[in-house]
Every structure is written in C-alpha cells, then in structure tokens.
Amino acid sequence: MRPLKSVVYKRIPRPDPALIERARKFGIADLHEGLGAVAGRMCLMSPRMQARQNGQGTVVGPAITAWNYPGDNLAIHCALEVAQAGDVLVLTNGGGHQGALWGDVACGFAKKQGLVGTVVEGAARDIDAIRELGFPIWSTAVSVEHPEKRGPAAVNVPLTVDGVLVEPGDVVCADTDGVLIIPRALLRHAVEGAEKRARAEVGIRARIEAGERPFDILGFREAAAEMGLEIKDCSWQDDA
C-alpha cells in the first residue's frame, strides 16, 4: 500500500473564457436545466451547501480543488498559493465540522487576489466578518472549531464534494439557490441549453402577461387528460 503523500499541482486545464462569460448571464437554475435531467442532477450539490452571503449574485469560475485532512486546513493555504484571479476554491475535509476550513483572514486574501468565491464541504467561520468583506462563500456547516495546519494535503486533484465529482478546471456556478459543477466538456452544452431555455421563458412570460395560463401554455391540460386526471368542482369532503 502506497503511503499518503501530500501534493500540489500548480496548473489546471482551463475552460474557454468566452463560455465562462456566457455562463455568467444565468443563474444556476437555468444552467442546471440546460445540462438536462440526468447530468443536471449529477452536477448539483445538495441543499446542505448553503450560501453564507445575502444577495451575493452569481459566481462562475474554474475550480481550484483542495483536499484537507479532517481537522486540518493546510490545503486551503496551498490552494491560495496557486489560485488565479477569477478562480473559485472548492474545499473539502469529507464534510465534517471538525476544524474550520475557511475564515475571514483567508477570505480577505482571496478577495485581494481576485478570486470570485469559495465552496466548502465542511465548516466556515467568521461569517459576520466575511459578510462585511462581501466575498461569496458557500458551506455545509458553520463552526469556529480550531483547525490544525499539519497536513496531509492535496491541491488540484479530483475530489468528491457533497456527492459531486469536481475535477480541477471544472466550472463552478453558484448563487443563492446553491452550487452546480459543470464539467468542462459539458460547458458549451449547458450554456446553449440555458440560452434556449431563457428565450423560451421570454415567450412564456409574454403570453402570461397577455392573459394565458401556464397550465395551457405548457400543455398540462392535454397531459392531464391523457393521464386520466380528474378535475372536480367540489371539495374533497363533499366527494367523500
């Protein structure tokens, strides 16, 4: 069995900047739907991953990944050494609350370096101070518990974060609704799907404004008839 060895990869494969800019026009709901039913679910983190800022807008950028030993956060400092402006840090210690992975000092440095957000499977702390900094973060927990800085650590390796595979250079899309990880190979597909969905919704909103009902616009009336759905003009008590 090979011993556990700490490693930091300085470089990541980077997504097309033009596609990143197109993705920034959408919330993660549009990009999630743009990926399709299967990939969209596979790439979406759970509701445990909570935005810790209010009204922070949408963050889109390449993932810099950092694996931290439980109770330790050495890897985040290694990640901050190699991250570039526009990147998003994606941190995990396996999801436990032991040892806060992220706090206001690291946050202030990340903002100064031009990073655009941090996603933490684990605990963040100094939330009020981070909110004052205006730096977007997401985490699965809040805890002030002391972190060691002894390692082992790994940076820019594939990770499973809140049940989602994250490879270095994958595109992190996050807003108040949650966190979506788009593989680089699927970025164009997700963006084009989101653009198509946005165009369709413009038409739907216009038809609603003109007096039509979503039940008819979306074809639910026909679908309801096909499935044998009964619509009864009475209460359930009257029908009992």
mmCIF file with all atom_site columns, C-alpha atoms in Angstrom, residues 101-221:
data_model
loop_
_atom_site.group_PDB
_atom_site.id
_atom_site.type_symbol
_atom_site.label_atom_id
_atom_site.label_alt_id
_atom_site.label_comp_id
_atom_site.label_asym_id
_atom_site.label_entity_id
_atom_site.label_seq_id
_atom_site.pdbx_PDB_ins_code
_atom_site.Cartn_x
_atom_site.Cartn_y
_atom_site.Cartn_z
_atom_site.occupancy
_atom_site.B_iso_or_equiv
_atom_site.pdbx_formal_charge
_atom_site.auth_seq_id
_atom_site.auth_comp_id
_atom_site.auth_asym_id
_atom_site.auth_atom_id
_atom_site.pdbx_PDB_model_num
ATOM 1   C CA . LEU A 1 101 ? -11.727 25.195 6.691   1.00 0.00 ? 101 LEU A CA 1
ATOM 2   C CA . TRP A 1 102 ? -12.400 28.842 5.885   1.00 0.00 ? 102 TRP A CA 1
ATOM 3   C CA . GLY A 1 103 ? -12.375 32.131 7.776   1.00 0.00 ? 103 GLY A CA 1
ATOM 4   C CA . ASP A 1 104 ? -12.124 35.866 7.312   1.00 0.00 ? 104 ASP A CA 1
ATOM 5   C CA . VAL A 1 105 ? -8.314  36.088 7.024   1.00 0.00 ? 105 VAL A CA 1
ATOM 6   C CA . ALA A 1 106 ? -8.186  33.602 4.142   1.00 0.00 ? 106 ALA A CA 1
ATOM 7   C CA . CYS A 1 107 ? -11.245 35.294 2.694   1.00 0.00 ? 107 CYS A CA 1
ATOM 8   C CA . GLY A 1 108 ? -9.623  38.720 2.740   1.00 0.00 ? 108 GLY A CA 1
ATOM 9   C CA . PHE A 1 109 ? -6.549  37.365 0.957   1.00 0.00 ? 109 PHE A CA 1
ATOM 10  C CA . ALA A 1 110 ? -8.684  35.549 -1.638  1.00 0.00 ? 110 ALA A CA 1
ATOM 11  C CA . LYS A 1 111 ? -10.593 38.761 -2.383  1.00 0.00 ? 111 LYS A CA 1
ATOM 12  C CA . LYS A 1 112 ? -7.333  40.723 -2.699  1.00 0.00 ? 112 LYS A CA 1
ATOM 13  C CA . GLN A 1 113 ? -6.047  38.146 -5.204  1.00 0.00 ? 113 GLN A CA 1
ATOM 14  C CA . GLY A 1 114 ? -9.182  38.459 -7.347  1.00 0.00 ? 114 GLY A CA 1
ATOM 15  C CA . LEU A 1 115 ? -10.727 35.079 -6.593  1.00 0.00 ? 115 LEU A CA 1
ATOM 16  C CA . VAL A 1 116 ? -14.514 35.132 -7.023  1.00 0.00 ? 116 VAL A CA 1
ATOM 17  C CA . GLY A 1 117 ? -15.797 32.640 -4.442  1.00 0.00 ? 117 GLY A CA 1
ATOM 18  C CA . THR A 1 118 ? -15.221 29.654 -2.174  1.00 0.00 ? 118 THR A CA 1
ATOM 19  C CA . VAL A 1 119 ? -17.230 26.440 -1.816  1.00 0.00 ? 119 VAL A CA 1
ATOM 20  C CA . VAL A 1 120 ? -16.645 24.500 1.413   1.00 0.00 ? 120 VAL A CA 1
ATOM 21  C CA . GLU A 1 121 ? -17.758 20.962 2.201   1.00 0.00 ? 121 GLU A CA 1
ATOM 22  C CA . GLY A 1 122 ? -17.091 21.390 5.884   1.00 0.00 ? 122 GLY A CA 1
ATOM 23  C CA . ALA A 1 123 ? -17.154 24.333 8.259   1.00 0.00 ? 123 ALA A CA 1
ATOM 24  C CA . ALA A 1 124 ? -16.634 28.034 7.698   1.00 0.00 ? 124 ALA A CA 1
ATOM 25  C CA . ARG A 1 125 ? -16.363 30.607 10.460  1.00 0.00 ? 125 ARG A CA 1
ATOM 26  C CA . ASP A 1 126 ? -16.156 34.399 10.951  1.00 0.00 ? 126 ASP A CA 1
ATOM 27  C CA . ILE A 1 127 ? -19.388 34.662 8.963   1.00 0.00 ? 127 ILE A CA 1
ATOM 28  C CA . ASP A 1 128 ? -20.231 38.237 10.014  1.00 0.00 ? 128 ASP A CA 1
ATOM 29  C CA . ALA A 1 129 ? -16.749 39.438 9.060   1.00 0.00 ? 129 ALA A CA 1
ATOM 30  C CA . ILE A 1 130 ? -16.934 37.579 5.748   1.00 0.00 ? 130 ILE A CA 1
ATOM 31  C CA . ARG A 1 131 ? -20.254 39.245 5.014   1.00 0.00 ? 131 ARG A CA 1
ATOM 32  C CA . GLU A 1 132 ? -18.655 42.624 5.651   1.00 0.00 ? 132 GLU A CA 1
ATOM 33  C CA . LEU A 1 133 ? -15.928 41.698 3.150   1.00 0.00 ? 133 LEU A CA 1
ATOM 34  C CA . GLY A 1 134 ? -18.624 40.949 0.568   1.00 0.00 ? 134 GLY A CA 1
ATOM 35  C CA . PHE A 1 135 ? -16.886 37.781 -0.597  1.00 0.00 ? 135 PHE A CA 1
ATOM 36  C CA . PRO A 1 136 ? -19.240 34.977 -1.724  1.00 0.00 ? 136 PRO A CA 1
ATOM 37  C CA . ILE A 1 137 ? -18.892 31.672 0.130   1.00 0.00 ? 137 ILE A CA 1
ATOM 38  C CA . TRP A 1 138 ? -20.939 28.503 0.442   1.00 0.00 ? 138 TRP A CA 1
ATOM 39  C CA . SER A 1 139 ? -20.503 25.880 3.146   1.00 0.00 ? 139 SER A CA 1
ATOM 40  C CA . THR A 1 140 ? -22.223 22.827 4.585   1.00 0.00 ? 140 THR A CA 1
ATOM 41  C CA . ALA A 1 141 ? -21.570 23.920 8.179   1.00 0.00 ? 141 ALA A CA 1
ATOM 42  C CA . VAL A 1 142 ? -20.614 26.845 10.388  1.00 0.00 ? 142 VAL A CA 1
ATOM 43  C CA . SER A 1 143 ? -18.212 26.142 13.268  1.00 0.00 ? 143 SER A CA 1
ATOM 44  C CA . VAL A 1 144 ? -15.375 28.005 14.936  1.00 0.00 ? 144 VAL A CA 1
ATOM 45  C CA . GLU A 1 145 ? -13.552 24.789 15.836  1.00 0.00 ? 145 GLU A CA 1
ATOM 46  C CA . HIS A 1 146 ? -9.750  25.152 15.694  1.00 0.00 ? 146 HIS A CA 1
ATOM 47  C CA . PRO A 1 147 ? -8.058  23.714 12.569  1.00 0.00 ? 147 PRO A CA 1
ATOM 48  C CA . GLU A 1 148 ? -4.559  22.263 12.587  1.00 0.00 ? 148 GLU A CA 1
ATOM 49  C CA . LYS A 1 149 ? -2.156  23.081 9.734   1.00 0.00 ? 149 LYS A CA 1
ATOM 50  C CA . ARG A 1 150 ? -0.018  19.970 9.515   1.00 0.00 ? 150 ARG A CA 1
ATOM 51  C CA . GLY A 1 151 ? -1.491  18.091 6.536   1.00 0.00 ? 151 GLY A CA 1
ATOM 52  C CA . PRO A 1 152 ? -1.515  15.842 4.694   1.00 0.00 ? 152 PRO A CA 1
ATOM 53  C CA . ALA A 1 153 ? -2.928  17.953 1.871   1.00 0.00 ? 153 ALA A CA 1
ATOM 54  C CA . ALA A 1 154 ? -3.712  17.702 -1.835  1.00 0.00 ? 154 ALA A CA 1
ATOM 55  C CA . VAL A 1 155 ? -4.428  20.552 -4.249  1.00 0.00 ? 155 VAL A CA 1
ATOM 56  C CA . ASN A 1 156 ? -5.832  20.362 -7.774  1.00 0.00 ? 156 ASN A CA 1
ATOM 57  C CA . VAL A 1 157 ? -6.737  16.695 -7.722  1.00 0.00 ? 157 VAL A CA 1
ATOM 58  C CA . PRO A 1 158 ? -10.203 15.244 -8.492  1.00 0.00 ? 158 PRO A CA 1
ATOM 59  C CA . LEU A 1 159 ? -12.478 15.328 -5.440  1.00 0.00 ? 159 LEU A CA 1
ATOM 60  C CA . THR A 1 160 ? -15.960 14.266 -4.469  1.00 0.00 ? 160 THR A CA 1
ATOM 61  C CA . VAL A 1 161 ? -17.548 17.293 -2.821  1.00 0.00 ? 161 VAL A CA 1
ATOM 62  C CA . ASP A 1 162 ? -21.038 16.999 -1.330  1.00 0.00 ? 162 ASP A CA 1
ATOM 63  C CA . GLY A 1 163 ? -21.638 13.992 -3.577  1.00 0.00 ? 163 GLY A CA 1
ATOM 64  C CA . VAL A 1 164 ? -20.479 15.678 -6.805  1.00 0.00 ? 164 VAL A CA 1
ATOM 65  C CA . LEU A 1 165 ? -17.286 14.865 -8.700  1.00 0.00 ? 165 LEU A CA 1
ATOM 66  C CA . VAL A 1 166 ? -15.173 18.019 -9.066  1.00 0.00 ? 166 VAL A CA 1
ATOM 67  C CA . GLU A 1 167 ? -12.099 17.975 -11.266 1.00 0.00 ? 167 GLU A CA 1
ATOM 68  C CA . PRO A 1 168 ? -9.627  20.884 -11.371 1.00 0.00 ? 168 PRO A CA 1
ATOM 69  C CA . GLY A 1 169 ? -10.768 23.300 -14.077 1.00 0.00 ? 169 GLY A CA 1
ATOM 70  C CA . ASP A 1 170 ? -14.424 22.246 -13.968 1.00 0.00 ? 170 ASP A CA 1
ATOM 71  C CA . VAL A 1 171 ? -16.716 25.259 -13.879 1.00 0.00 ? 171 VAL A CA 1
ATOM 72  C CA . VAL A 1 172 ? -18.277 26.226 -10.562 1.00 0.00 ? 172 VAL A CA 1
ATOM 73  C CA . CYS A 1 173 ? -21.615 28.020 -10.916 1.00 0.00 ? 173 CYS A CA 1
ATOM 74  C CA . ALA A 1 174 ? -23.139 29.190 -7.649  1.00 0.00 ? 174 ALA A CA 1
ATOM 75  C CA . ASP A 1 175 ? -25.753 31.604 -6.375  1.00 0.00 ? 175 ASP A CA 1
ATOM 76  C CA . THR A 1 176 ? -28.262 31.846 -3.551  1.00 0.00 ? 176 THR A CA 1
ATOM 77  C CA . ASP A 1 177 ? -30.029 28.743 -4.907  1.00 0.00 ? 177 ASP A CA 1
ATOM 78  C CA . GLY A 1 178 ? -26.962 26.503 -4.457  1.00 0.00 ? 178 GLY A CA 1
ATOM 79  C CA . VAL A 1 179 ? -23.870 25.169 -6.216  1.00 0.00 ? 179 VAL A CA 1
ATOM 80  C CA . LEU A 1 180 ? -23.577 23.477 -9.616  1.00 0.00 ? 180 LEU A CA 1
ATOM 81  C CA . ILE A 1 181 ? -20.370 21.942 -11.001 1.00 0.00 ? 181 ILE A CA 1
ATOM 82  C CA . ILE A 1 182 ? -20.224 21.819 -14.799 1.00 0.00 ? 182 ILE A CA 1
ATOM 83  C CA . PRO A 1 183 ? -17.555 19.543 -16.324 1.00 0.00 ? 183 PRO A CA 1
ATOM 84  C CA . ARG A 1 184 ? -15.501 21.446 -18.906 1.00 0.00 ? 184 ARG A CA 1
ATOM 85  C CA . ALA A 1 185 ? -16.649 19.029 -21.640 1.00 0.00 ? 185 ALA A CA 1
ATOM 86  C CA . LEU A 1 186 ? -20.302 19.918 -20.889 1.00 0.00 ? 186 LEU A CA 1
ATOM 87  C CA . LEU A 1 187 ? -19.922 23.686 -20.503 1.00 0.00 ? 187 LEU A CA 1
ATOM 88  C CA . ARG A 1 188 ? -20.988 24.581 -24.048 1.00 0.00 ? 188 ARG A CA 1
ATOM 89  C CA . HIS A 1 189 ? -23.957 22.214 -23.814 1.00 0.00 ? 189 HIS A CA 1
ATOM 90  C CA . ALA A 1 190 ? -25.053 23.760 -20.506 1.00 0.00 ? 190 ALA A CA 1
ATOM 91  C CA . VAL A 1 191 ? -24.704 27.345 -21.767 1.00 0.00 ? 191 VAL A CA 1
ATOM 92  C CA . GLU A 1 192 ? -26.543 26.688 -25.024 1.00 0.00 ? 192 GLU A CA 1
ATOM 93  C CA . GLY A 1 193 ? -29.292 24.867 -23.123 1.00 0.00 ? 193 GLY A CA 1
ATOM 94  C CA . ALA A 1 194 ? -29.631 27.788 -20.699 1.00 0.00 ? 194 ALA A CA 1
ATOM 95  C CA . GLU A 1 195 ? -29.791 30.275 -23.563 1.00 0.00 ? 195 GLU A CA 1
ATOM 96  C CA . LYS A 1 196 ? -32.516 28.232 -25.279 1.00 0.00 ? 196 LYS A CA 1
ATOM 97  C CA . ARG A 1 197 ? -34.471 27.999 -22.029 1.00 0.00 ? 197 ARG A CA 1
ATOM 98  C CA . ALA A 1 198 ? -34.167 31.758 -21.430 1.00 0.00 ? 198 ALA A CA 1
ATOM 99  C CA . ARG A 1 199 ? -35.509 32.525 -24.912 1.00 0.00 ? 199 ARG A CA 1
ATOM 100 C CA . ALA A 1 200 ? -38.470 30.196 -24.339 1.00 0.00 ? 200 ALA A CA 1
ATOM 101 C CA . GLU A 1 201 ? -39.261 31.797 -20.993 1.00 0.00 ? 201 GLU A CA 1
ATOM 102 C CA . VAL A 1 202 ? -39.403 35.255 -22.599 1.00 0.00 ? 202 VAL A CA 1
ATOM 103 C CA . GLY A 1 203 ? -42.224 33.970 -24.770 1.00 0.00 ? 203 GLY A CA 1
ATOM 104 C CA . ILE A 1 204 ? -43.982 32.270 -21.844 1.00 0.00 ? 204 ILE A CA 1
ATOM 105 C CA . ARG A 1 205 ? -43.893 35.438 -19.740 1.00 0.00 ? 205 ARG A CA 1
ATOM 106 C CA . ALA A 1 206 ? -45.288 37.464 -22.646 1.00 0.00 ? 206 ALA A CA 1
ATOM 107 C CA . ARG A 1 207 ? -48.172 35.005 -23.064 1.00 0.00 ? 207 ARG A CA 1
ATOM 108 C CA . ILE A 1 208 ? -48.935 35.117 -19.323 1.00 0.00 ? 208 ILE A CA 1
ATOM 109 C CA . GLU A 1 209 ? -48.948 38.918 -19.462 1.00 0.00 ? 209 GLU A CA 1
ATOM 110 C CA . ALA A 1 210 ? -51.405 38.658 -22.367 1.00 0.00 ? 210 ALA A CA 1
ATOM 111 C CA . GLY A 1 211 ? -53.788 36.618 -20.213 1.00 0.00 ? 211 GLY A CA 1
ATOM 112 C CA . GLU A 1 212 ? -52.928 32.964 -20.930 1.00 0.00 ? 212 GLU A CA 1
ATOM 113 C CA . ARG A 1 213 ? -52.470 30.424 -18.154 1.00 0.00 ? 213 ARG A CA 1
ATOM 114 C CA . PRO A 1 214 ? -49.299 28.342 -17.545 1.00 0.00 ? 214 PRO A CA 1
ATOM 115 C CA . PHE A 1 215 ? -51.469 25.215 -17.372 1.00 0.00 ? 215 PHE A CA 1
ATOM 116 C CA . ASP A 1 216 ? -52.361 25.734 -21.037 1.00 0.00 ? 216 ASP A CA 1
ATOM 117 C CA . ILE A 1 217 ? -49.103 27.273 -22.282 1.00 0.00 ? 217 ILE A CA 1
ATOM 118 C CA . LEU A 1 218 ? -47.079 24.301 -21.001 1.00 0.00 ? 218 LEU A CA 1
ATOM 119 C CA . GLY A 1 219 ? -49.530 21.724 -22.346 1.00 0.00 ? 219 GLY A CA 1
ATOM 120 C CA . PHE A 1 220 ? -50.596 20.419 -18.944 1.00 0.00 ? 220 PHE A CA 1
ATOM 121 C CA . ARG A 1 221 ? -54.288 20.344 -19.814 1.00 0.00 ? 221 ARG A CA 1
#
